Structure formats: structure tokens, C-alpha cells
Short mmCIF file of C-alpha atoms in Angstrom, two decimals:
data_model
loop_
_atom_site.label_atom_id
_atom_site.label_comp_id
_atom_site.label_asym_id
_atom_site.label_seq_id
_atom_site.Cartn_x
_atom_site.Cartn_y
_atom_site.Cartn_z
CA UNK V 1 17.90 7.06 -17.34
CA UNK V 2 14.47 9.13 -18.08
CA UNK V 3 13.67 6.63 -20.58
CA UNK V 4 14.34 3.63 -18.23
CA UNK V 5 12.07 5.36 -15.41
CA UNK V 6 9.23 5.69 -18.32
CA UNK V 7 9.91 2.17 -19.00
CA UNK V 8 9.36 1.15 -15.58
CA UNK V 9 6.53 2.90 -15.06
CA UNK V 10 4.64 1.82 -18.41
CA UNK V 11 5.50 -1.86 -17.38
CA UNK V 12 4.10 -1.17 -13.63
CA UNK V 13 0.83 0.12 -15.23
CA UNK V 14 0.82 -2.66 -17.73
CA UNK V 15 0.80 -5.30 -14.57
CA UNK V 16 -1.56 -3.33 -12.76
CA UNK V 17 -4.03 -3.37 -15.55
CA UNK V 18 -3.29 -6.85 -15.94
CA UNK V 19 -4.15 -7.80 -12.55
CA UNK V 20 -6.95 -5.67 -12.09
CA UNK V 21 -8.24 -6.65 -15.32
CA UNK V 22 -7.78 -11.04 -14.40
CA UNK V 23 -9.51 -10.85 -11.12
CA UNK V 24 -12.68 -9.70 -13.16
CA UNK V 25 -12.33 -12.39 -15.69
CA UNK V 26 -11.37 -15.02 -13.04
CA UNK V 27 -15.03 -14.28 -11.17
CA UNK V 28 -16.79 -14.05 -14.87
CA UNK V 29 -15.13 -17.62 -15.66
CA UNK V 30 -15.50 -19.36 -12.57
CA UNK V 31 -19.47 -18.13 -12.05
CA UNK V 32 -19.89 -18.76 -15.51
CA UNK V 33 -18.88 -22.72 -14.81
CA UNK V 34 -21.33 -22.71 -11.89
CA UNK V 35 -20.51 -24.82 -8.65
CA UNK V 36 -21.83 -28.66 -8.56
CA UNK V 37 -22.96 -29.79 -5.18
CA UNK V 38 -22.58 -27.41 -2.23
CA UNK V 39 -26.00 -28.01 -0.46
CA UNK V 40 -24.85 -29.95 1.66
CA UNK V 41 -21.76 -28.75 2.25
CA UNK V 42 -23.75 -25.29 2.96
CA UNK V 43 -25.95 -26.97 5.26
CA UNK V 44 -23.05 -28.51 7.52
CA UNK V 45 -21.43 -24.92 7.59
CA UNK V 46 -25.47 -24.10 9.24
CA UNK V 47 -23.76 -26.91 12.11
CA UNK V 48 -21.74 -25.23 14.85
CA UNK V 49 -18.19 -26.93 14.97
CA UNK V 50 -18.13 -29.32 17.89
CA UNK V 51 -15.58 -27.29 20.06
CA UNK V 52 -18.05 -24.29 19.80
CA UNK V 53 -19.84 -22.86 22.74
CA UNK V 54 -22.28 -20.88 22.36
CA UNK V 55 -21.61 -18.37 25.77
CA UNK V 56 -24.64 -16.41 26.75
CA UNK V 57 -25.41 -15.45 29.95
CA UNK V 58 -27.50 -12.30 30.57
CA UNK V 59 -27.01 -9.09 32.45
CA UNK V 60 -27.92 -5.82 32.74
CA UNK V 61 -28.69 -3.23 30.16
CA UNK V 62 -25.38 -1.62 29.20
CA UNK V 63 -23.08 -3.38 31.61
CA UNK V 64 -20.95 -6.91 30.76
CA UNK V 65 -21.60 -9.88 31.89
CA UNK V 66 -18.33 -11.67 30.93
CA UNK V 67 -17.97 -15.57 30.65
CA UNK V 68 -14.55 -15.72 31.21
CA UNK V 69 -12.98 -19.12 30.68
CA UNK V 70 -15.33 -20.21 28.12
CA UNK V 71 -13.67 -21.60 24.63
CA UNK V 72 -15.54 -19.59 22.45
CA UNK V 73 -12.88 -19.56 19.68
CA UNK V 74 -15.67 -20.86 17.20
CA UNK V 75 -18.89 -19.27 15.93
CA UNK V 76 -22.14 -20.99 15.50
CA UNK V 77 -24.09 -20.07 12.45
CA UNK V 78 -27.58 -21.02 13.60
CA UNK V 79 -28.43 -18.10 15.61
CA UNK V 80 -26.97 -15.25 13.08
CA UNK V 81 -29.17 -16.96 10.13
CA UNK V 82 -32.20 -16.27 11.86
CA UNK V 83 -31.47 -12.99 13.61
CA UNK V 84 -33.34 -10.99 11.75
CA UNK V 85 -36.48 -13.45 12.63
CA UNK V 86 -35.84 -13.12 16.27
CA UNK V 87 -36.03 -9.51 16.26
CA UNK V 88 -39.10 -8.87 18.73
CA UNK V 89 -40.77 -5.58 19.28
CA UNK V 90 -43.20 -3.60 21.54
CA UNK V 91 -44.62 -0.91 20.07
CA UNK V 92 -45.81 1.75 22.36
CA UNK V 93 -47.11 4.70 20.05
CA UNK V 94 -47.51 6.02 16.52
CA UNK V 95 -45.56 6.42 14.01
CA UNK V 96 -43.26 9.64 13.58
CA UNK V 97 -40.06 10.19 12.68
CA UNK V 98 -37.44 7.66 10.68
CA UNK V 99 -38.95 5.29 13.44
CA UNK V 100 -41.73 4.34 14.96
CA UNK V 101 -41.93 4.65 18.41
CA UNK V 102 -41.72 1.39 20.82
CA UNK V 103 -38.70 -0.45 22.13
CA UNK V 104 -37.30 -3.07 19.55
CA UNK V 105 -35.11 -6.32 20.41
CA UNK V 106 -32.73 -8.02 18.52
CA UNK V 107 -29.56 -10.50 18.45
CA UNK V 108 -26.28 -9.94 16.45
CA UNK V 109 -23.52 -11.87 16.25
CA UNK V 110 -19.72 -11.35 16.05
CA UNK V 111 -16.45 -13.79 16.01
CA UNK V 112 -16.68 -13.45 19.82
CA UNK V 113 -20.50 -14.31 20.29
CA UNK V 114 -23.87 -12.73 20.70
CA UNK V 115 -25.38 -9.82 21.59
CA UNK V 116 -28.45 -8.92 22.00
CA UNK V 117 -29.95 -4.97 22.44
CA UNK V 118 -33.18 -3.27 23.05
CA UNK V 119 -33.67 0.12 20.90
CA UNK V 120 -35.71 2.63 22.59
CA UNK V 121 -37.53 5.08 20.05
CA UNK V 122 -39.63 7.74 21.02
CA UNK V 123 -40.97 10.30 18.92
CA UNK V 124 -39.23 9.01 15.87
CA UNK V 125 -35.79 9.34 17.37
CA UNK V 126 -33.61 6.43 19.16
CA UNK V 127 -33.25 7.18 23.15
CA UNK V 128 -31.27 4.39 23.84
CA UNK V 129 -29.97 1.17 21.95
CA UNK V 130 -28.17 -0.84 25.28
CA UNK V 131 -27.04 -4.31 25.44
CA UNK V 132 -29.46 -6.85 27.14
CA UNK V 133 -27.57 -9.68 26.78
CA UNK V 134 -24.08 -9.94 26.42
CA UNK V 135 -22.89 -13.69 24.91
CA UNK V 136 -19.13 -12.83 23.92
CA UNK V 137 -16.10 -14.16 25.29
CA UNK V 138 -15.03 -11.15 26.86
CA UNK V 139 -16.97 -7.91 28.70
CA UNK V 140 -19.33 -5.82 26.74
CA UNK V 141 -18.31 -2.43 28.47
CA UNK V 142 -16.04 -2.32 25.04
CA UNK V 143 -19.50 -1.50 23.61
CA UNK V 144 -20.00 1.41 25.72
CA UNK V 145 -18.98 4.23 23.64
CA UNK V 146 -20.51 2.30 20.64
CA UNK V 147 -24.00 3.09 22.62
CA UNK V 148 -23.71 6.90 22.78
CA UNK V 149 -22.58 6.63 19.52
CA UNK V 150 -25.76 5.06 17.59
CA UNK V 151 -28.12 7.15 19.85
CA UNK V 152 -25.81 10.57 18.40
CA UNK V 153 -25.96 9.07 14.84
CA UNK V 154 -29.47 7.64 15.35
CA UNK V 155 -28.11 4.43 13.93
CA UNK V 156 -25.16 2.36 13.51
CA UNK V 157 -22.66 4.86 11.91
CA UNK V 158 -21.06 1.97 9.47
CA UNK V 159 -23.09 -0.75 7.86
CA UNK V 160 -20.06 -3.01 7.98
CA UNK V 161 -16.68 -2.86 9.69
CA UNK V 162 -13.54 -4.04 7.82
CA UNK V 163 -10.89 -6.21 9.94
CA UNK V 164 -11.24 -9.08 12.21
CA UNK V 165 -13.97 -7.13 14.43
CA UNK V 166 -14.96 -8.08 18.16
CA UNK V 167 -18.16 -7.67 19.17
CA UNK V 168 -18.62 -4.18 17.73
CA UNK V 169 -19.77 -6.03 14.72
CA UNK V 170 -22.26 -7.90 16.85
CA UNK V 171 -23.61 -5.10 18.24
CA UNK V 172 -24.18 -2.73 15.05
CA UNK V 173 -25.63 -5.73 13.64
CA UNK V 174 -28.38 -6.21 16.34
CA UNK V 175 -28.86 -2.59 16.43
CA UNK V 176 -29.80 -3.03 13.01
CA UNK V 177 -32.03 -5.67 12.97
CA UNK V 178 -34.29 -4.09 15.77
CA UNK V 179 -34.54 -0.98 13.64
CA UNK V 180 -35.37 -3.23 10.60
CA UNK V 181 -38.66 -3.86 12.96
CA UNK V 182 -38.99 0.01 13.80
CA UNK N 1 -32.78 -8.96 4.71
CA UNK N 2 -29.17 -10.44 5.88
CA UNK N 3 -28.03 -13.97 6.54
CA UNK N 4 -24.68 -15.22 8.56
CA UNK N 5 -22.91 -18.60 8.33
CA UNK N 6 -19.95 -19.81 8.87
CA UNK N 7 -17.26 -20.71 6.23
CA UNK N 8 -13.65 -20.33 6.24
CA UNK N 9 -13.32 -20.50 9.86
CA UNK N 10 -15.16 -17.24 9.93
CA UNK N 11 -18.89 -15.57 10.25
CA UNK N 12 -19.70 -14.96 6.47
CA UNK N 13 -23.07 -12.73 6.16
CA UNK N 14 -24.68 -11.87 2.71
CA UNK N 15 -27.32 -8.98 2.73
CA UNK N 16 -29.26 -7.73 -0.06
CA UNK N 17 -31.23 -4.77 -0.27
CA UNK N 18 -34.42 -3.39 -1.88
CA UNK N 19 -38.40 -4.17 -1.93
CA UNK N 20 -38.17 -7.72 -2.44
CA UNK N 21 -39.81 -11.21 -1.61
CA UNK N 22 -37.94 -12.52 1.35
CA UNK N 23 -37.97 -16.15 -0.28
CA UNK N 24 -36.09 -14.19 -3.03
CA UNK N 25 -33.49 -12.68 -0.81
CA UNK N 26 -33.40 -15.90 0.81
CA UNK N 27 -33.05 -18.27 -2.39
CA UNK N 28 -30.52 -16.11 -3.43
CA UNK N 29 -28.04 -15.75 -0.35
CA UNK N 30 -28.15 -19.98 0.07
CA UNK N 31 -26.84 -19.63 -3.84
CA UNK N 32 -24.34 -16.78 -2.69
CA UNK N 33 -23.48 -19.30 0.47
CA UNK N 34 -23.22 -22.15 -2.10
CA UNK N 35 -20.16 -20.41 -3.46
CA UNK N 36 -18.32 -20.51 -0.07
CA UNK N 37 -18.95 -23.67 0.26
CA UNK N 38 -18.00 -24.50 -3.25
CA UNK N 39 -14.24 -22.20 -3.01
CA UNK N 40 -13.47 -23.73 0.73
CA UNK N 41 -14.36 -27.71 -0.51
CA UNK N 42 -11.84 -27.24 -3.29
CA UNK N 43 -9.45 -24.79 -1.83
CA UNK N 44 -9.02 -25.69 1.85
CA UNK N 45 -5.38 -27.20 2.90
CA UNK N 46 -7.04 -28.39 6.30
CA UNK N 47 -9.13 -31.23 4.69
CA UNK N 48 -7.27 -34.22 2.94
CA UNK N 49 -9.69 -34.34 0.28
CA UNK N 50 -9.53 -31.12 -1.05
CA UNK N 51 -8.74 -30.81 -4.31
CA UNK N 52 -6.00 -28.76 -2.97
CA UNK N 53 -4.95 -31.44 -0.87
CA UNK N 54 -4.87 -34.12 -3.36
CA UNK N 55 -3.34 -31.79 -5.95
CA UNK N 56 -0.29 -31.40 -3.22
CA UNK N 57 0.52 -35.36 -3.15
CA UNK N 58 1.48 -35.48 -6.67
CA UNK N 59 4.05 -33.50 -6.82
CA UNK N 60 5.96 -33.66 -10.94
CA UNK N 61 2.61 -34.86 -12.70
CA UNK N 62 0.50 -32.33 -14.50
CA UNK N 63 -2.84 -32.99 -12.45
CA UNK N 64 -5.91 -32.11 -13.93
CA UNK N 65 -7.99 -29.42 -11.84
CA UNK N 66 -11.35 -27.59 -11.94
CA UNK N 67 -11.50 -24.04 -13.65
CA UNK N 68 -11.84 -22.76 -10.22
CA UNK N 69 -8.59 -23.97 -8.43
CA UNK N 70 -6.69 -23.62 -11.76
CA UNK N 71 -8.02 -20.13 -11.72
CA UNK N 72 -7.13 -19.42 -7.66
CA UNK N 73 -3.74 -20.34 -8.56
CA UNK N 74 -3.15 -18.77 -11.75
CA UNK N 75 -4.35 -15.68 -10.09
CA UNK N 76 -2.20 -16.26 -7.16
CA UNK N 77 0.70 -16.74 -9.16
CA UNK N 78 0.23 -13.85 -11.46
CA UNK N 79 0.53 -11.68 -7.89
CA UNK N 80 3.54 -13.45 -6.87
CA UNK N 81 4.95 -12.75 -10.09
CA UNK N 82 3.78 -9.12 -9.80
CA UNK N 83 5.04 -8.45 -6.11
CA UNK N 84 8.63 -10.48 -6.51
CA UNK N 85 7.70 -13.44 -4.35
CA UNK N 86 6.04 -11.28 -1.55
CA UNK N 87 3.28 -13.20 -1.72
CA UNK N 88 3.66 -16.67 -2.41
CA UNK N 89 1.20 -19.01 -2.82
CA UNK N 90 3.66 -22.15 -1.71
CA UNK N 91 3.90 -20.73 1.94
CA UNK N 92 1.49 -23.82 3.24
CA UNK N 93 4.16 -26.12 4.56
CA UNK N 94 6.09 -23.18 6.41
CA UNK N 95 2.57 -22.00 7.61
CA UNK N 96 2.35 -25.41 8.86
CA UNK N 97 5.54 -25.61 10.50
CA UNK N 98 4.46 -22.61 12.31
CA UNK N 99 1.27 -24.27 13.80
CA UNK N 100 -1.69 -23.55 11.65
CA UNK N 101 -2.58 -26.77 10.85
CA UNK N 102 -6.38 -26.77 12.99
CA UNK N 103 -9.42 -27.77 11.11
CA UNK N 104 -12.29 -25.17 12.38
CA UNK N 105 -14.62 -27.62 11.50
CA UNK N 106 -13.19 -30.66 13.59
CA UNK N 107 -11.49 -28.60 15.78
CA UNK N 108 -8.84 -31.34 15.52
CA UNK N 109 -4.76 -30.71 14.44
CA UNK N 110 -5.19 -31.72 10.72
CA UNK N 111 -1.53 -31.60 9.41
CA UNK N 112 -1.24 -32.29 5.42
CA UNK N 113 2.09 -34.52 6.07
CA UNK N 114 3.86 -32.99 2.84
CA UNK N 115 6.99 -32.88 3.13
CA UNK N 116 7.87 -29.90 0.95
CA UNK N 117 11.30 -29.14 -0.67
CA UNK N 118 12.58 -26.53 1.26
CA UNK N 119 13.38 -24.56 -1.74
CA UNK N 120 10.21 -24.40 -3.23
CA UNK N 121 8.40 -21.10 -4.35
CA UNK N 122 5.85 -19.86 -6.69
CA UNK N 123 8.07 -20.58 -9.46
CA UNK N 124 8.02 -24.37 -9.41
CA UNK N 125 3.81 -24.36 -10.18
CA UNK N 126 2.72 -23.90 -13.51
CA UNK N 127 -1.03 -23.40 -14.42
CA UNK N 128 -2.09 -24.93 -18.01
CA UNK N 129 -5.46 -23.09 -18.19
CA UNK N 130 -6.22 -24.78 -21.53
CA UNK N 131 -5.39 -28.29 -20.38
CA UNK N 132 -7.39 -27.63 -17.19
CA UNK N 133 -4.14 -29.39 -15.36
CA UNK N 134 -1.57 -27.83 -12.44
CA UNK N 135 1.69 -28.63 -12.18
CA UNK N 136 3.96 -28.61 -8.95
CA UNK N 137 7.63 -29.20 -9.75
CA UNK N 138 8.87 -29.95 -6.33
CA UNK N 139 7.16 -31.04 -3.71
CA UNK N 140 5.31 -28.32 -1.92
CA UNK N 141 1.64 -27.18 0.11
CA UNK N 142 -0.02 -25.15 -1.79
CA UNK N 143 -1.96 -22.13 0.73
CA UNK N 144 -4.52 -20.19 -1.14
CA UNK N 145 -5.69 -18.49 2.17
CA UNK N 146 -5.00 -15.07 0.69
CA UNK N 147 -7.15 -15.80 -2.42
CA UNK N 148 -9.79 -17.89 -1.66
CA UNK N 149 -11.73 -15.98 0.79
CA UNK N 150 -12.03 -12.81 -1.49
CA UNK N 151 -12.69 -15.45 -4.41
CA UNK N 152 -15.68 -16.68 -3.04
CA UNK N 153 -16.87 -12.83 -1.67
CA UNK N 154 -16.75 -11.86 -5.12
CA UNK N 155 -18.85 -14.69 -6.43
CA UNK N 156 -21.28 -14.52 -3.42
CA UNK N 157 -21.66 -11.09 -4.60
CA UNK N 158 -22.46 -12.13 -8.28
CA UNK N 159 -24.92 -14.41 -7.13
CA UNK N 160 -26.67 -11.17 -5.69
CA UNK N 161 -26.78 -8.84 -8.91
CA UNK N 162 -30.16 -8.85 -9.22
CA UNK N 163 -31.04 -6.91 -6.36
CA UNK N 164 -30.49 -3.31 -5.97
CA UNK N 165 -28.55 -3.37 -2.99
CA UNK N 166 -26.03 -6.09 -2.27
CA UNK N 167 -22.90 -6.96 0.23
CA UNK N 168 -21.34 -9.91 1.80
CA UNK N 169 -18.92 -9.45 4.32
CA UNK N 170 -16.62 -12.39 5.39
CA UNK N 171 -14.64 -11.77 8.81
CA UNK N 172 -13.77 -8.18 7.80
CA UNK N 173 -13.09 -8.39 4.23
CA UNK N 174 -16.15 -6.99 2.60
CA UNK N 175 -17.56 -6.53 -1.18
CA UNK N 176 -20.17 -4.36 -1.98
CA UNK N 177 -22.48 -3.17 -4.74
CA UNK N 178 -25.71 -0.61 -5.00
CA UNK N 179 -27.33 0.93 -2.62
CA UNK N 180 -27.14 0.39 0.91
CA UNK N 181 -30.58 0.42 3.48
CA UNK N 182 -30.52 4.02 2.84
CA UNK N 183 -30.30 4.70 -0.48
CA UNK N 184 -27.08 5.69 -0.31
CA UNK N 185 -22.97 4.20 -0.62
CA UNK N 186 -21.90 1.47 1.78
CA UNK N 187 -20.38 2.88 4.95
CA UNK N 188 -17.52 0.85 5.85
CA UNK N 189 -15.40 1.28 8.97
CA UNK N 190 -11.99 0.26 9.29
CA UNK N 191 -11.01 -1.39 12.59
CA UNK N 192 -8.57 0.69 14.87
CA UNK N 193 -5.62 -2.39 14.67
CA UNK N 194 -5.00 -1.43 18.36
CA UNK N 195 -8.26 -0.61 19.91
CA UNK N 196 -10.95 -3.16 20.12
CA UNK N 197 -13.90 -1.62 18.98
CA UNK N 198 -12.41 1.43 18.04
CA UNK N 199 -12.82 2.78 14.23
CA UNK N 200 -9.61 3.98 12.84
CA UNK N 201 -11.32 5.69 9.73
CA UNK N 202 -15.05 4.87 7.57
CA UNK N 203 -14.74 5.08 4.00
CA UNK N 204 -17.93 5.00 1.65
CA UNK N 205 -18.17 2.63 -1.64
CA UNK N 206 -20.79 2.08 -4.25
CA UNK N 207 -19.36 -0.88 -5.78
CA UNK N 208 -15.90 -2.94 -5.10
CA UNK N 209 -14.43 -4.39 -1.82
CA UNK N 210 -12.83 -3.04 1.39
CA UNK N 211 -10.54 -5.76 2.70
CA UNK N 212 -8.16 -5.65 5.99
CA UNK N 213 -6.04 -7.66 7.51
CA UNK N 214 -4.22 -7.04 10.98
CA UNK N 215 -1.50 -8.46 13.22
CA UNK N 216 -4.38 -8.96 15.33
CA UNK N 217 -5.77 -11.68 13.72
CA UNK N 218 -4.92 -15.52 13.86
CA UNK N 219 -1.61 -15.31 15.99
CA UNK N 220 0.49 -18.38 15.10
CA UNK N 221 0.41 -20.62 18.51
CA UNK N 222 4.33 -20.20 18.27
CA UNK N 223 3.38 -15.91 18.16
CA UNK N 224 3.65 -14.05 15.29
CA UNK N 225 0.76 -12.73 13.04
CA UNK N 226 -0.64 -15.27 10.27
CA UNK N 227 1.08 -13.35 7.17
CA UNK N 228 4.17 -14.84 6.44
CA UNK N 229 7.10 -13.24 4.77
CA UNK N 230 8.00 -16.35 2.07
CA UNK N 231 11.48 -15.12 1.64
CA UNK N 232 12.20 -14.69 4.95
CA UNK N 233 10.34 -17.55 6.14
CA UNK N 234 9.12 -15.42 9.09
CA UNK N 235 6.17 -13.69 10.13
CA UNK N 236 5.60 -10.21 8.10
CA UNK N 237 6.69 -7.46 10.50
CA UNK N 238 6.04 -3.66 10.34
CA UNK N 239 2.89 -3.65 9.66
CA UNK N 240 -0.28 -3.70 11.97
CA UNK N 241 -3.15 -3.34 9.88
CA UNK N 242 -3.30 -3.32 5.63
CA UNK N 243 -6.63 -2.19 4.02
CA UNK N 244 -6.87 -2.21 0.41
CA UNK N 245 -9.77 -0.44 -1.42
CA UNK N 246 -10.11 -2.34 -5.12
CA UNK N 247 -12.35 -3.59 -7.39
CA UNK N 248 -12.89 -6.94 -6.50
CA UNK N 249 -12.34 -8.91 -3.01
CA UNK N 250 -9.90 -11.42 -4.67
CA UNK N 251 -7.61 -8.62 -5.33
CA UNK N 252 -7.64 -6.98 -2.45
CA UNK N 253 -7.06 -9.40 -0.55
CA UNK N 254 -4.13 -11.18 -2.37
CA UNK N 255 -2.84 -7.48 -3.14
CA UNK N 256 -3.01 -6.66 0.69
CA UNK N 257 -1.30 -9.48 1.69
CA UNK N 258 1.72 -8.71 -0.61
CA UNK N 259 1.85 -5.44 0.73
CA UNK N 260 1.63 -6.38 4.56
CA UNK N 261 4.82 -8.61 3.65
CA UNK N 262 6.50 -5.24 1.58
CA UNK N 263 6.30 -3.11 4.78
CA UNK N 264 4.33 0.48 5.20
CA UNK N 265 6.27 2.34 2.44
CA UNK N 266 7.13 -0.14 -0.05
CA UNK N 267 3.83 -1.61 0.36
CA UNK N 268 1.88 1.63 -0.50
CA UNK N 269 4.03 2.90 -3.00
CA UNK N 270 3.26 -0.94 -4.64
CA UNK N 271 -0.39 -0.56 -4.10
CA UNK N 272 -0.58 3.05 -5.72
CA UNK N 273 1.60 0.94 -8.61
CA UNK N 274 -1.01 -1.55 -8.46
CA UNK N 275 -3.67 1.15 -9.45
CA UNK N 276 -5.87 0.49 -6.38
CA UNK N 277 -6.31 2.04 -2.98
CA UNK N 278 -4.73 1.45 0.74
CA UNK N 279 -3.99 2.02 4.31
CA UNK N 280 -0.74 1.29 6.04
CA UNK N 281 -0.94 1.48 9.68
CA UNK N 282 2.38 0.29 11.73
CA UNK N 283 2.38 -0.82 15.47
CA UNK N 284 3.12 2.60 16.26
CA UNK N 285 0.14 3.45 14.63
CA UNK N 286 1.70 5.78 12.05
CA UNK N 287 -0.42 5.66 8.87
CA UNK N 288 0.82 5.31 5.64
CA UNK N 289 -1.80 5.96 2.37
CA UNK N 290 -2.01 5.86 -1.16
CA UNK N 291 -2.72 8.77 -3.22
CA UNK N 292 -6.47 8.18 -3.84
CA UNK N 293 -7.23 6.86 -0.04
CA UNK N 294 -8.55 10.07 0.99
CA UNK N 295 -11.20 10.48 -1.59
CA UNK N 296 -13.17 7.32 -0.04
CA UNK N 297 -13.11 8.67 3.26
CA UNK N 298 -16.27 9.47 5.01
CA UNK N 299 -16.15 12.54 6.87
CA UNK N 300 -16.57 11.97 10.71
#
């Protein structure tokens, strides 16, 4: 009995080793071959699908501006591809602390649409990070706890979120892009 | 620098960290996105001219296939065998029957027209790596959804290896290497399966992949999640979300799919046996973790 358990465990360990080794070998082998075309396909990916509707409406900072009824199950990539360059800033003070004082605006993009934030830095510290434009398919007031969290943590609490995320992804990206300018 | 594009019906972002010229980072990101285009064009079942679809209309023949498709299918078959069929890349036809037929690029329905043998399973697929062929013993439709995205993530990240830090995020499946913007390990939140925009926990990873699938994403038109129990022909139940941390995204994604089908207790035991770490949350929010999962978790 003990022998069969040991055998089963050894077989299981061998399987584990094989799968892990195989997954690494697959990457190395396919990468070595390289890819042939894809430039056209990559450009095509930058074009929003016809069904995509970039819902974007203005709303007061930190509040929801719902675009109910807008079908936005597809996402456009044109905006996020240039999100970094869209980050704007108006600096009002000298550098102090981790960030330079000023108001920094940037847009992030999640599966449900874009979110624009304005991050205000004073004395090197983030004092607010409100949503200024909510373009998601549902209200951005879901993001209110995240706004407090960003101020408390002095930045997004994570680099990424695993799992199909809602607008938290867009919000964190926007804050990250804004702080990159600070 | 972070750039985002759309591939595989999801937002894909590539990020590089370090004091490098923006042009170098941008060129590397383009090459990384190129891998997504390559993997998608070969492995999608939603385009009639994909390599996978062309293979699917020639059952009984040894069809010459690219190294990429051969490798992806061979890996999927290994996971199928290791999981006793809980993971099965031949679920394409049952997935179509449940309404997963929409081509996201065109927004139109794009069923393959393949009339699959109801008895078909992973044992009906043979890869001859030396000859570079794949043979389908019965009419069937492959679905590489749980393998292709992970493969593309890993290949894209390999393209960014020259930088001090890099991350690739495809709809919440993430692979990282090196350092984050603050020079530390990458901090990755794991989504709460029942509270939009809330995190269940956070992990820190220096090199590896974190993939999560949940019943909250990609619902079938007739109801039910996007992960099918191939043995029952019905949506896998009992798991709200499953997260796997593994050295590669292809491994994390595929093992997570199998563990979801196996259910919370068996799934976690099986992940443990595979030498990876994972977290399974049930619809009632009971938490099951592998023995090593806690070492990844970040202090609040």
C-alpha cells in the first residue's frame, strides 16, 4: 500500500516536472522559430472593431457619469496605445518628496471603457486622485474606495490585477500614467 | 512605458521598466504585440482561414502545421493527459453549441460548420513533432483558448527580456520579469469574484505568471461560465474563480482551467501535485489554497 502511494507520488512528481519543463521548452522553441508576418495584423489590432463604441461622457470629479444602454463590449486600442502621451500636467510648485507638486491628468483603459483622472500632488504627496471623465459602461462611483486607497497608499496598491477586471484596471493605469509625469 | 492593444478579444498591455530610450521600448513592444498577432492568427477558431480551422476540416489526414500550432496542441494534450481529461482541447464544438461563436473583430457570428463526432476527445489528436503534422482521428474542432493566450503572453514577455523589468497583461492574465517601476517585485492584485473593483488578495512576483479565470467573465448566451467540463459537456460548477501562479503563463492558464473543472478540493490538490501554486474561491467565497500559496501573498 505504502509502495503504491510512493509510486503514485513519484508518477505525479514526474508529471509535474514534465509539464513545467515542457511549458518552458515550448516557449523557447517557438520563440526561436520567430514569426513571419504579423505587422499587418498588429496594425489591424490597433483599429477598433466596428462594433466598438467609445463611450465617453464628462462628469464631475470622482463621480459617476453613466452611459447606460451603450453597448461597449469591445474595446478600442487606439486610446490606450497613446495613453502615456495623453498625460497632461500643470505644475505649480517646486520638487519636494517623491513627486513634484502639480495636477497631472491621464487616461487609462479597461475592458469597459476609458477613465480619466486628475492626480493632485502637494508637498510631494498625493492629496487626491479623482476621476474627471468616466467613459465606462457603468457608473464610476464603484471606484470611490480606490480613490481613497490611492491617496492612502500614495499610489496604486498594485501594478496589475489578475482576473478580468472592471474599471479598476483603467483607473490604476490612469493614475500610474499621471504619476509618471509627476 | 506601457502600451495597450486589442488581441484575442481582450486588452493586451506590454510594459517595460528601466532607463531606456522610448524608441527602443516602443520597438520591443511592437515585436511583443506581433507575437499576439501570430498566435491568434494561427490558433483562433473564429476565423475560417486560421491554421487551426484549416486543420479542423481535414480529419483523418496528417496535416502539416507550423511549429507554433504543433507545440501549442502538444502541450494541450500533455495537460489533458495529466488531468485525466478535465482539460481537453477538443471542446470547440461543444463551445460552439453553447453559443461561443462570435468573432470579436467583426462582431458577427462565425460558427465553423464543423460537424464533430460526439465521442471525440483529446485522445483523437496526434501530434508528430518530427514530421510537423497533426492528425485528427475523428471530426472535431480544437479550442486552444486556454493555451493560446498564455503562449502569446510568454512569447511577448520573452521579447522584452532585454529590459530591467517587463510585464505583459492580457485581460488579467499576467506575466512579469525583473523589477517594477519602484525597483521591487511586481505587485499583483487578485480580483474578488463577487465584488467588482475589489481585490481578494495581493501577491508579489519577481518572475512568473499569475492567471485567473472566473465565472464572472465571458458568460454563455444561454447562461453558464466559459469553462466547460469536457467530461460532462456542461459548464464547470463549484468554482467562482481560480488563480494559478506558475513559471509560465501557458502553464498557469492551462492548469487553472483544469483545476476549475476538477473543483475546489480536487483542483487544489492537483495544482499542488503539479508543483504550482493556486487559489480557488467558491461561489460561497470559501477559499482553497495550495500549501505554498501564502508565501506569494503581500502584507496588506
